[in-house]
Amino acid sequence: MALQDLTPQLRTRLKRVERLVTLFVVVATILLVAGFAYYLYHTAERKGWFTPKVTYYTMLMTAEGLAVGDPVVMMGFSVGEVTRIEAEAPYSYYGVYIEFAIRRPYYGYIWTDSKLKIASAGFLGARRLEIVKGFAGKPTVREQHDQVTGLLVDNDYISPAKAKAIYLKANEDTALTERAEKLLTQVEAALPNILSLTNRLNTVLDNASALTSNANVLVTDARPVVTNLTGQLDRTFANVNVTITNANSQLTLLAGNLNATLLNLANITSNLNVQVQSNDQILSEISDLVRETDDMLQGLKRHWLLKGAFPEPPPQPNLLLQPSTGTSP
């Protein structure tokens, strides 16, 4: 249906919709362009496109593990990036030419005593450029009013228009592949010794297995002996226990009898003590009785009738007064 066939009201509404669609497309385009511009600005600011840079270069044996765009690290964070990697001439001692740009203000930390290291950056052969800042040499860049006025080349500051880059000598680590090849070579050289050691270890394990088997047989044979010895020890301990029990009973009975004897002796001693204490003259009376009995016996010995019943003892010779009968030598 042609536009002129529409009613005036429909044509008015259609024109309004067209204006709204056109306005939406214009606003979306403006937002898209603004977003893209912000992305470009943010990316340029992040990558330092608007920041002044100074170019440095070095030469290495190999560029393995390095690529254009790799970050250059100093003091643990990125201060620039690799901008160029090219092969050297065939007769050159070094293999590749590496060029990298350092952003402001980090090139102010690079002095003549700074060091450039090519360090490993992972387990897959990646490497990176790492700069150690200087502290006792001369700055490699001279600035005036925030403008680079001189680059240090051959110990002299030259205009940036004449000197495009500053040389830094690199301390290159051995590449991962070369170290892997050396390691494999060492492993191959040591492999025969490892196999010999493995064979010896297998022999030792076989001997240990045989020794363990013999020990198991010995333990099996010794088990009945241990069982019999255990039984005999149990019976011996039972007999000893019975003997100790009987001896304990006998000792208990003997202790009871001894206790009774001691009690009786104590009673006798107590009674004797009571008798002595009740008659304190008994000892003197016994002494008088013994003296009188002795006098009586002495009198009977002197009586003429009983004198023969008590013969007098023979006189003892006095050896000190007896004359000597022997002959002198």
mmCIF file of C-alpha atoms in Angstrom:
data_model
loop_
_atom_site.group_PDB
_atom_site.id
_atom_site.type_symbol
_atom_site.label_atom_id
_atom_site.label_comp_id
_atom_site.label_asym_id
_atom_site.label_seq_id
_atom_site.Cartn_x
_atom_site.Cartn_y
_atom_site.Cartn_z
ATOM 1 C CA MET A 1 0.000 0.000 0.000
ATOM 2 C CA ALA A 2 1.415 3.373 -1.047
ATOM 3 C CA LEU A 3 2.029 6.138 1.460
ATOM 4 C CA GLN A 4 -0.504 8.437 -0.257
ATOM 5 C CA ASP A 5 -3.200 5.861 0.280
ATOM 6 C CA LEU A 6 -2.892 6.260 4.067
ATOM 7 C CA THR A 7 -5.068 8.555 6.029
ATOM 8 C CA PRO A 8 -3.550 11.788 7.339
ATOM 9 C CA GLN A 9 -3.594 10.437 10.873
ATOM 10 C CA LEU A 10 -1.604 7.303 9.927
ATOM 11 C CA ARG A 11 0.892 9.346 7.908
ATOM 12 C CA THR A 12 1.440 11.636 10.937
ATOM 13 C CA ARG A 13 2.018 8.658 13.255
ATOM 14 C CA LEU A 14 4.388 7.016 10.774
ATOM 15 C CA LYS A 15 6.472 10.193 10.520
ATOM 16 C CA ARG A 16 6.731 10.330 14.327
ATOM 17 C CA VAL A 17 7.931 6.719 14.465
ATOM 18 C CA GLU A 18 10.522 7.445 11.765
ATOM 19 C CA ARG A 19 11.840 10.424 13.726
ATOM 20 C CA LEU A 20 12.068 8.294 16.941
ATOM 21 C CA VAL A 21 13.936 5.531 15.121
ATOM 22 C CA THR A 22 16.316 8.043 13.567
ATOM 23 C CA LEU A 23 16.944 9.637 16.966
ATOM 24 C CA PHE A 24 17.597 6.207 18.556
ATOM 25 C CA VAL A 25 20.069 5.284 15.802
ATOM 26 C CA VAL A 26 21.898 8.609 16.185
ATOM 27 C CA VAL A 27 22.121 8.278 19.996
ATOM 28 C CA ALA A 28 23.320 4.659 19.726
ATOM 29 C CA THR A 29 25.950 5.685 17.188
ATOM 30 C CA ILE A 30 27.150 8.511 19.410
ATOM 31 C CA LEU A 31 27.340 6.172 22.437
ATOM 32 C CA LEU A 32 29.197 3.561 20.368
ATOM 33 C CA VAL A 33 31.731 6.117 19.133
ATOM 34 C CA ALA A 34 32.175 7.533 22.666
ATOM 35 C CA GLY A 35 32.690 4.068 24.113
ATOM 36 C CA PHE A 36 35.210 3.168 21.434
ATOM 37 C CA ALA A 37 37.041 6.452 21.989
ATOM 38 C CA TYR A 38 37.117 5.818 25.765
ATOM 39 C CA TYR A 39 38.409 2.298 25.143
ATOM 40 C CA LEU A 40 41.146 3.636 22.870
ATOM 41 C CA TYR A 41 42.097 6.308 25.376
ATOM 42 C CA HIS A 42 42.120 3.867 28.284
ATOM 43 C CA THR A 43 44.160 1.363 26.267
ATOM 44 C CA ALA A 44 46.601 4.063 25.163
ATOM 45 C CA GLU A 45 46.962 5.287 28.726
ATOM 46 C CA ARG A 46 47.434 1.761 30.043
ATOM 47 C CA LYS A 47 49.982 0.899 27.366
ATOM 48 C CA GLY A 48 51.685 4.276 27.689
ATOM 49 C CA TRP A 49 51.053 5.474 24.131
ATOM 50 C CA PHE A 50 50.967 9.093 25.319
ATOM 51 C CA THR A 51 53.870 8.653 27.742
ATOM 52 C CA PRO A 52 57.386 9.592 26.575
ATOM 53 C CA LYS A 53 59.614 6.568 26.048
ATOM 54 C CA VAL A 54 63.306 5.886 25.576
ATOM 55 C CA THR A 55 64.483 3.016 23.426
ATOM 56 C CA TYR A 56 67.121 0.560 24.628
ATOM 57 C CA TYR A 57 68.589 -2.470 22.892
ATOM 58 C CA THR A 58 70.633 -5.563 23.653
ATOM 59 C CA MET A 59 71.926 -8.614 21.799
ATOM 60 C CA LEU A 60 71.372 -12.249 22.730
ATOM 61 C CA MET A 61 72.364 -15.658 21.503
ATOM 62 C CA THR A 62 68.757 -16.725 20.981
ATOM 63 C CA ALA A 63 65.293 -15.155 21.150
ATOM 64 C CA GLU A 64 63.663 -18.333 22.392
ATOM 65 C CA GLY A 65 60.888 -17.546 24.867
ATOM 66 C CA LEU A 66 60.724 -13.868 23.847
ATOM 67 C CA ALA A 67 58.174 -12.102 21.621
ATOM 68 C CA VAL A 68 57.306 -8.570 20.531
ATOM 69 C CA GLY A 69 54.957 -7.027 23.066
ATOM 70 C CA ASP A 70 56.378 -8.935 26.059
ATOM 71 C CA PRO A 71 56.668 -6.734 29.155
ATOM 72 C CA VAL A 72 59.987 -5.511 30.501
ATOM 73 C CA VAL A 73 60.102 -5.816 34.298
ATOM 74 C CA MET A 74 61.908 -3.693 36.874
ATOM 75 C CA MET A 75 61.422 -3.829 40.659
ATOM 76 C CA GLY A 76 58.647 -6.368 40.211
ATOM 77 C CA PHE A 77 56.316 -4.545 37.768
ATOM 78 C CA SER A 78 56.154 -3.702 34.068
ATOM 79 C CA VAL A 79 58.065 -0.578 32.950
ATOM 80 C CA GLY A 80 58.052 -1.120 29.189
ATOM 81 C CA GLU A 81 57.747 -3.694 26.438
ATOM 82 C CA VAL A 82 59.739 -5.440 23.723
ATOM 83 C CA THR A 83 59.285 -3.582 20.422
ATOM 84 C CA ARG A 84 61.599 -5.348 17.986
ATOM 85 C CA ILE A 85 63.319 -8.698 17.519
ATOM 86 C CA GLU A 86 65.588 -9.306 14.540
ATOM 87 C CA ALA A 87 68.345 -11.723 13.586
ATOM 88 C CA GLU A 88 71.922 -10.479 13.541
ATOM 89 C CA ALA A 89 74.267 -10.807 10.589
ATOM 90 C CA PRO A 90 75.604 -14.315 9.894
ATOM 91 C CA TYR A 91 79.146 -13.385 10.956
ATOM 92 C CA SER A 92 77.994 -11.716 14.203
ATOM 93 C CA TYR A 93 78.867 -13.278 17.547
ATOM 94 C CA TYR A 94 75.347 -12.753 18.880
ATOM 95 C CA GLY A 95 72.305 -14.307 17.238
ATOM 96 C CA VAL A 96 69.490 -11.765 17.675
ATOM 97 C CA TYR A 97 68.919 -8.049 18.207
ATOM 98 C CA ILE A 98 66.348 -7.114 20.881
ATOM 99 C CA GLU A 99 64.927 -3.630 21.131
ATOM 100 C CA PHE A 100 62.629 -2.460 23.956
ATOM 101 C CA ALA A 101 61.059 0.835 25.063
ATOM 102 C CA ILE A 102 61.035 2.062 28.692
ATOM 103 C CA ARG A 103 58.368 4.555 29.805
ATOM 104 C CA ARG A 104 58.841 7.729 31.840
ATOM 105 C CA PRO A 105 59.824 7.946 34.700
ATOM 106 C CA TYR A 106 61.334 4.451 34.818
ATOM 107 C CA TYR A 107 64.177 5.170 32.409
ATOM 108 C CA GLY A 108 65.476 7.510 35.136
ATOM 109 C CA TYR A 109 66.262 4.392 37.233
ATOM 110 C CA ILE A 110 68.508 2.926 34.511
ATOM 111 C CA TRP A 111 72.131 3.962 35.073
ATOM 112 C CA THR A 112 75.423 2.713 33.738
ATOM 113 C CA ASP A 113 75.684 0.138 36.555
ATOM 114 C CA SER A 114 72.203 -1.256 35.862
ATOM 115 C CA LYS A 115 71.974 -4.881 34.782
ATOM 116 C CA LEU A 116 69.714 -6.533 32.228
ATOM 117 C CA LYS A 117 68.814 -10.142 32.983
ATOM 118 C CA ILE A 118 67.071 -12.609 30.686
ATOM 119 C CA ALA A 119 65.225 -14.680 33.278
ATOM 120 C CA SER A 120 62.874 -17.619 32.989
ATOM 121 C CA ALA A 121 59.194 -16.686 33.220
ATOM 122 C CA GLY A 122 57.565 -20.119 33.441
ATOM 123 C CA PHE A 123 57.913 -23.869 32.975
ATOM 124 C CA LEU A 124 57.188 -23.852 29.210
ATOM 125 C CA GLY A 125 60.342 -22.065 28.084
ATOM 126 C CA ALA A 126 59.043 -18.479 28.370
ATOM 127 C CA ARG A 127 61.603 -15.809 29.243
ATOM 128 C CA ARG A 128 61.452 -12.101 30.036
ATOM 129 C CA LEU A 129 63.686 -9.030 30.240
ATOM 130 C CA GLU A 130 64.318 -7.890 33.794
ATOM 131 C CA ILE A 131 66.246 -4.703 34.618
ATOM 132 C CA VAL A 132 68.037 -4.166 37.932
ATOM 133 C CA LYS A 133 68.111 -0.448 38.712
ATOM 134 C CA GLY A 134 71.440 1.299 39.197
ATOM 135 C CA PHE A 135 72.619 3.406 42.108
ATOM 136 C CA ALA A 136 76.327 4.217 41.678
ATOM 137 C CA GLY A 137 76.811 5.005 37.967
ATOM 138 C CA LYS A 138 75.630 7.721 35.589
ATOM 139 C CA PRO A 139 72.018 8.133 34.368
ATOM 140 C CA THR A 140 71.522 6.842 30.849
ATOM 141 C CA VAL A 141 68.999 9.620 30.045
ATOM 142 C CA ARG A 142 69.302 13.363 30.597
ATOM 143 C CA GLU A 143 66.130 15.492 30.899
ATOM 144 C CA GLN A 144 65.407 19.205 30.997
ATOM 145 C CA HIS A 145 61.917 20.644 31.548
ATOM 146 C CA ASP A 146 60.389 17.170 31.190
ATOM 147 C CA GLN A 147 62.051 16.770 27.800
ATOM 148 C CA VAL A 148 64.708 14.182 26.913
ATOM 149 C CA THR A 149 67.774 16.151 25.851
ATOM 150 C CA GLY A 150 70.490 13.491 25.801
ATOM 151 C CA LEU A 151 71.056 9.735 25.569
ATOM 152 C CA LEU A 152 74.227 8.214 27.040
ATOM 153 C CA VAL A 153 76.196 6.570 24.204
ATOM 154 C CA ASP A 154 79.869 5.631 24.655
ATOM 155 C CA ASN A 155 79.947 7.531 27.976
ATOM 156 C CA ASP A 156 78.732 10.739 26.329
ATOM 157 C CA TYR A 157 75.278 12.317 26.082
ATOM 158 C CA ILE A 158 74.054 12.598 22.463
ATOM 159 C CA SER A 159 70.912 14.254 21.109
ATOM 160 C CA PRO A 160 67.926 11.882 20.684
ATOM 161 C CA ALA A 161 67.822 12.808 17.004
ATOM 162 C CA LYS A 162 71.294 11.280 16.497
ATOM 163 C CA ALA A 163 71.159 8.384 18.984
ATOM 164 C CA LYS A 164 68.087 6.233 18.536
ATOM 165 C CA ALA A 165 68.744 3.698 21.319
ATOM 166 C CA ILE A 166 70.936 2.983 24.346
ATOM 167 C CA TYR A 167 72.831 -0.283 24.662
ATOM 168 C CA LEU A 168 72.439 -2.478 27.775
ATOM 169 C CA LYS A 169 74.514 -5.621 28.096
ATOM 170 C CA ALA A 170 72.418 -8.646 29.019
ATOM 171 C CA ASN A 171 73.234 -11.513 31.349
ATOM 172 C CA GLU A 172 71.553 -14.314 29.423
ATOM 173 C CA ASP A 173 70.466 -17.477 31.217
ATOM 174 C CA THR A 174 70.585 -20.773 29.406
ATOM 175 C CA ALA A 175 67.372 -21.461 27.524
ATOM 176 C CA LEU A 176 65.031 -24.073 28.887
ATOM 177 C CA THR A 177 65.437 -26.328 25.858
ATOM 178 C CA GLU A 178 69.231 -26.269 26.184
ATOM 179 C CA ARG A 179 68.991 -27.070 29.877
ATOM 180 C CA ALA A 180 66.516 -29.846 29.052
ATOM 181 C CA GLU A 181 68.935 -31.259 26.466
ATOM 182 C CA LYS A 182 71.792 -31.177 28.986
ATOM 183 C CA LEU A 183 69.579 -32.849 31.555
ATOM 184 C CA LEU A 184 68.580 -35.551 29.084
ATOM 185 C CA THR A 185 72.257 -36.099 28.205
ATOM 186 C CA GLN A 186 73.117 -36.521 31.863
ATOM 187 C CA VAL A 187 70.164 -38.874 32.326
ATOM 188 C CA GLU A 188 71.249 -40.960 29.346
ATOM 189 C CA ALA A 189 74.794 -41.123 30.707
ATOM 190 C CA ALA A 190 73.554 -42.148 34.136
ATOM 191 C CA LEU A 191 70.954 -44.614 32.830
ATOM 192 C CA PRO A 192 73.284 -47.680 32.779
ATOM 193 C CA ASN A 193 74.265 -47.034 36.382
ATOM 194 C CA ILE A 194 70.601 -46.604 37.296
ATOM 195 C CA LEU A 195 69.736 -49.920 35.622
ATOM 196 C CA SER A 196 72.628 -51.637 37.430
ATOM 197 C CA LEU A 197 71.447 -50.157 40.709
ATOM 198 C CA THR A 198 67.916 -51.349 39.938
ATOM 199 C CA ASN A 199 69.179 -54.890 39.311
ATOM 200 C CA ARG A 200 71.097 -54.838 42.584
ATOM 201 C CA LEU A 201 68.025 -53.560 44.336
ATOM 202 C CA ASN A 202 65.959 -56.392 42.852
ATOM 203 C CA THR A 203 68.578 -58.898 44.077
ATOM 204 C CA VAL A 204 68.482 -57.381 47.559
ATOM 205 C CA LEU A 205 64.682 -57.537 47.548
ATOM 206 C CA ASP A 206 64.769 -61.203 46.474
ATOM 207 C CA ASN A 207 67.228 -62.026 49.271
ATOM 208 C CA ALA A 208 65.092 -60.144 51.755
ATOM 209 C CA SER A 209 62.021 -62.078 50.568
ATOM 210 C CA ALA A 210 63.849 -65.392 51.007
ATOM 211 C CA LEU A 211 65.067 -64.337 54.435
ATOM 212 C CA THR A 212 61.538 -63.392 55.409
ATOM 213 C CA SER A 213 60.271 -66.784 54.224
ATOM 214 C CA ASN A 214 62.943 -68.576 56.287
ATOM 215 C CA ALA A 215 62.059 -66.465 59.287
ATOM 216 C CA ASN A 216 58.392 -67.440 58.887
ATOM 217 C CA VAL A 217 59.347 -71.142 58.789
ATOM 218 C CA LEU A 218 61.536 -70.709 61.886
ATOM 219 C CA VAL A 219 58.720 -68.960 63.729
ATOM 220 C CA THR A 220 56.312 -71.758 62.727
ATOM 221 C CA ASP A 221 58.723 -74.425 64.012
ATOM 222 C CA ALA A 222 59.390 -72.568 67.237
ATOM 223 C CA ARG A 223 55.703 -72.051 68.007
ATOM 224 C CA PRO A 224 55.135 -75.541 69.632
ATOM 225 C CA VAL A 225 58.287 -75.098 71.741
ATOM 226 C CA VAL A 226 57.073 -71.725 72.898
ATOM 227 C CA THR A 227 53.638 -73.207 73.637
ATOM 228 C CA ASN A 228 55.156 -76.053 75.738
ATOM 229 C CA LEU A 229 57.459 -73.644 77.526
ATOM 230 C CA THR A 230 54.499 -71.422 78.283
ATOM 231 C CA GLY A 231 52.576 -74.386 79.717
ATOM 232 C CA GLN A 232 55.502 -75.444 81.872
ATOM 233 C CA LEU A 233 55.965 -71.916 83.121
ATOM 234 C CA ASP A 234 52.269 -71.739 83.970
ATOM 235 C CA ARG A 235 52.476 -75.008 85.962
ATOM 236 C CA THR A 236 55.664 -73.897 87.693
ATOM 237 C CA PHE A 237 54.077 -70.596 88.632
ATOM 238 C CA ALA A 238 51.025 -72.509 89.959
ATOM 239 C CA ASN A 239 53.251 -74.774 92.122
ATOM 240 C CA VAL A 240 55.202 -71.791 93.381
ATOM 241 C CA ASN A 241 51.942 -70.065 94.203
ATOM 242 C CA VAL A 242 50.748 -73.109 96.200
ATOM 243 C CA THR A 243 54.113 -73.344 98.025
ATOM 244 C CA ILE A 244 53.995 -69.668 98.889
ATOM 245 C CA THR A 245 50.407 -70.080 100.122
ATOM 246 C CA ASN A 246 51.398 -73.038 102.365
ATOM 247 C CA ALA A 247 54.450 -71.216 103.658
ATOM 248 C CA ASN A 248 52.278 -68.225 104.385
ATOM 249 C CA SER A 249 49.883 -70.435 106.363
ATOM 250 C CA GLN A 250 52.778 -72.038 108.316
ATOM 251 C CA LEU A 251 54.273 -68.656 109.058
ATOM 252 C CA THR A 252 50.900 -67.408 110.216
ATOM 253 C CA LEU A 253 50.528 -70.447 112.556
ATOM 254 C CA LEU A 254 54.111 -70.086 113.811
ATOM 255 C CA ALA A 255 53.562 -66.419 114.449
ATOM 256 C CA GLY A 256 50.403 -67.269 116.427
ATOM 257 C CA ASN A 257 52.250 -69.847 118.550
ATOM 258 C CA LEU A 258 55.150 -67.491 119.135
ATOM 259 C CA ASN A 259 52.723 -64.802 120.136
ATOM 260 C CA ALA A 260 51.062 -67.172 122.654
ATOM 261 C CA THR A 261 54.487 -68.190 124.085
ATOM 262 C CA LEU A 262 55.482 -64.579 124.459
ATOM 263 C CA LEU A 263 52.197 -63.874 126.210
ATOM 264 C CA ASN A 264 52.796 -66.772 128.661
ATOM 265 C CA LEU A 265 56.360 -65.623 129.293
ATOM 266 C CA ALA A 266 55.056 -62.143 129.895
ATOM 267 C CA ASN A 267 52.562 -63.499 132.386
ATOM 268 C CA ILE A 268 55.303 -65.456 134.206
ATOM 269 C CA THR A 269 57.544 -62.435 134.295
ATOM 270 C CA SER A 270 54.664 -60.336 135.518
ATOM 271 C CA ASN A 271 53.854 -62.833 138.285
ATOM 272 C CA LEU A 272 57.517 -63.022 139.326
ATOM 273 C CA ASN A 273 57.673 -59.258 139.357
ATOM 274 C CA VAL A 274 54.576 -59.161 141.540
ATOM 275 C CA GLN A 275 56.061 -61.721 143.955
ATOM 276 C CA VAL A 276 59.338 -59.792 144.179
ATOM 277 C CA GLN A 277 57.541 -56.507 144.749
ATOM 278 C CA SER A 278 55.265 -58.054 147.414
ATOM 279 C CA ASN A 279 58.188 -59.622 149.373
ATOM 280 C CA ASP A 280 61.172 -57.299 149.110
ATOM 281 C CA GLN A 281 63.141 -59.400 151.725
ATOM 282 C CA ILE A 282 63.197 -62.618 149.686
ATOM 283 C CA LEU A 283 66.636 -61.964 148.199
ATOM 284 C CA SER A 284 68.230 -61.305 151.608
ATOM 285 C CA GLU A 285 66.554 -64.424 153.035
ATOM 286 C CA ILE A 286 67.889 -66.534 150.175
ATOM 287 C CA SER A 287 71.368 -65.078 150.756
ATOM 288 C CA ASP A 288 71.212 -65.903 154.503
ATOM 289 C CA LEU A 289 69.994 -69.405 153.704
ATOM 290 C CA VAL A 290 72.930 -70.011 151.360
ATOM 291 C CA ARG A 291 75.442 -68.667 153.932
ATOM 292 C CA GLU A 292 74.037 -70.789 156.747
ATOM 293 C CA THR A 293 74.049 -73.890 154.545
ATOM 294 C CA ASP A 294 77.717 -73.274 153.772
ATOM 295 C CA ASP A 295 78.548 -72.909 157.453
ATOM 296 C CA MET A 296 76.748 -76.156 158.164
ATOM 297 C CA LEU A 297 78.697 -78.016 155.498
ATOM 298 C CA GLN A 298 82.002 -76.588 156.791
ATOM 299 C CA GLY A 299 81.064 -77.778 160.288
ATOM 300 C CA LEU A 300 80.251 -81.285 159.065
ATOM 301 C CA LYS A 301 83.580 -81.446 157.269
ATOM 302 C CA ARG A 302 85.427 -80.646 160.536
ATOM 303 C CA HIS A 303 83.404 -83.224 162.600
ATOM 304 C CA TRP A 304 85.526 -86.213 163.507
ATOM 305 C CA LEU A 305 82.828 -88.670 162.491
ATOM 306 C CA LEU A 306 82.347 -87.285 158.995
ATOM 307 C CA LYS A 307 85.847 -85.961 158.421
ATOM 308 C CA GLY A 308 86.864 -89.043 156.404
ATOM 309 C CA ALA A 309 84.012 -88.534 154.032
ATOM 310 C CA PHE A 310 85.586 -85.265 152.909
ATOM 311 C CA PRO A 311 89.219 -85.993 151.852
ATOM 312 C CA GLU A 312 91.434 -82.989 151.706
ATOM 313 C CA PRO A 313 92.762 -82.116 148.304
ATOM 314 C CA PRO A 314 96.441 -82.900 147.609
ATOM 315 C CA PRO A 315 98.809 -79.985 148.005
ATOM 316 C CA GLN A 316 99.792 -78.203 144.795
ATOM 317 C CA PRO A 317 103.571 -78.080 144.151
ATOM 318 C CA ASN A 318 105.168 -74.637 144.050
ATOM 319 C CA LEU A 319 106.980 -74.554 140.786
ATOM 320 C CA LEU A 320 108.804 -71.329 141.628
ATOM 321 C CA LEU A 321 110.590 -72.877 144.731
ATOM 322 C CA GLN A 322 111.304 -76.358 143.222
ATOM 323 C CA PRO A 323 115.028 -76.843 142.349
ATOM 324 C CA SER A 324 115.931 -77.553 138.776
ATOM 325 C CA THR A 325 116.949 -81.194 137.966
ATOM 326 C CA GLY A 326 117.963 -80.672 134.378
ATOM 327 C CA THR A 327 121.509 -80.289 133.053
ATOM 328 C CA SER A 328 122.643 -77.070 131.587
ATOM 329 C CA PRO A 329 123.655 -77.139 128.001
#
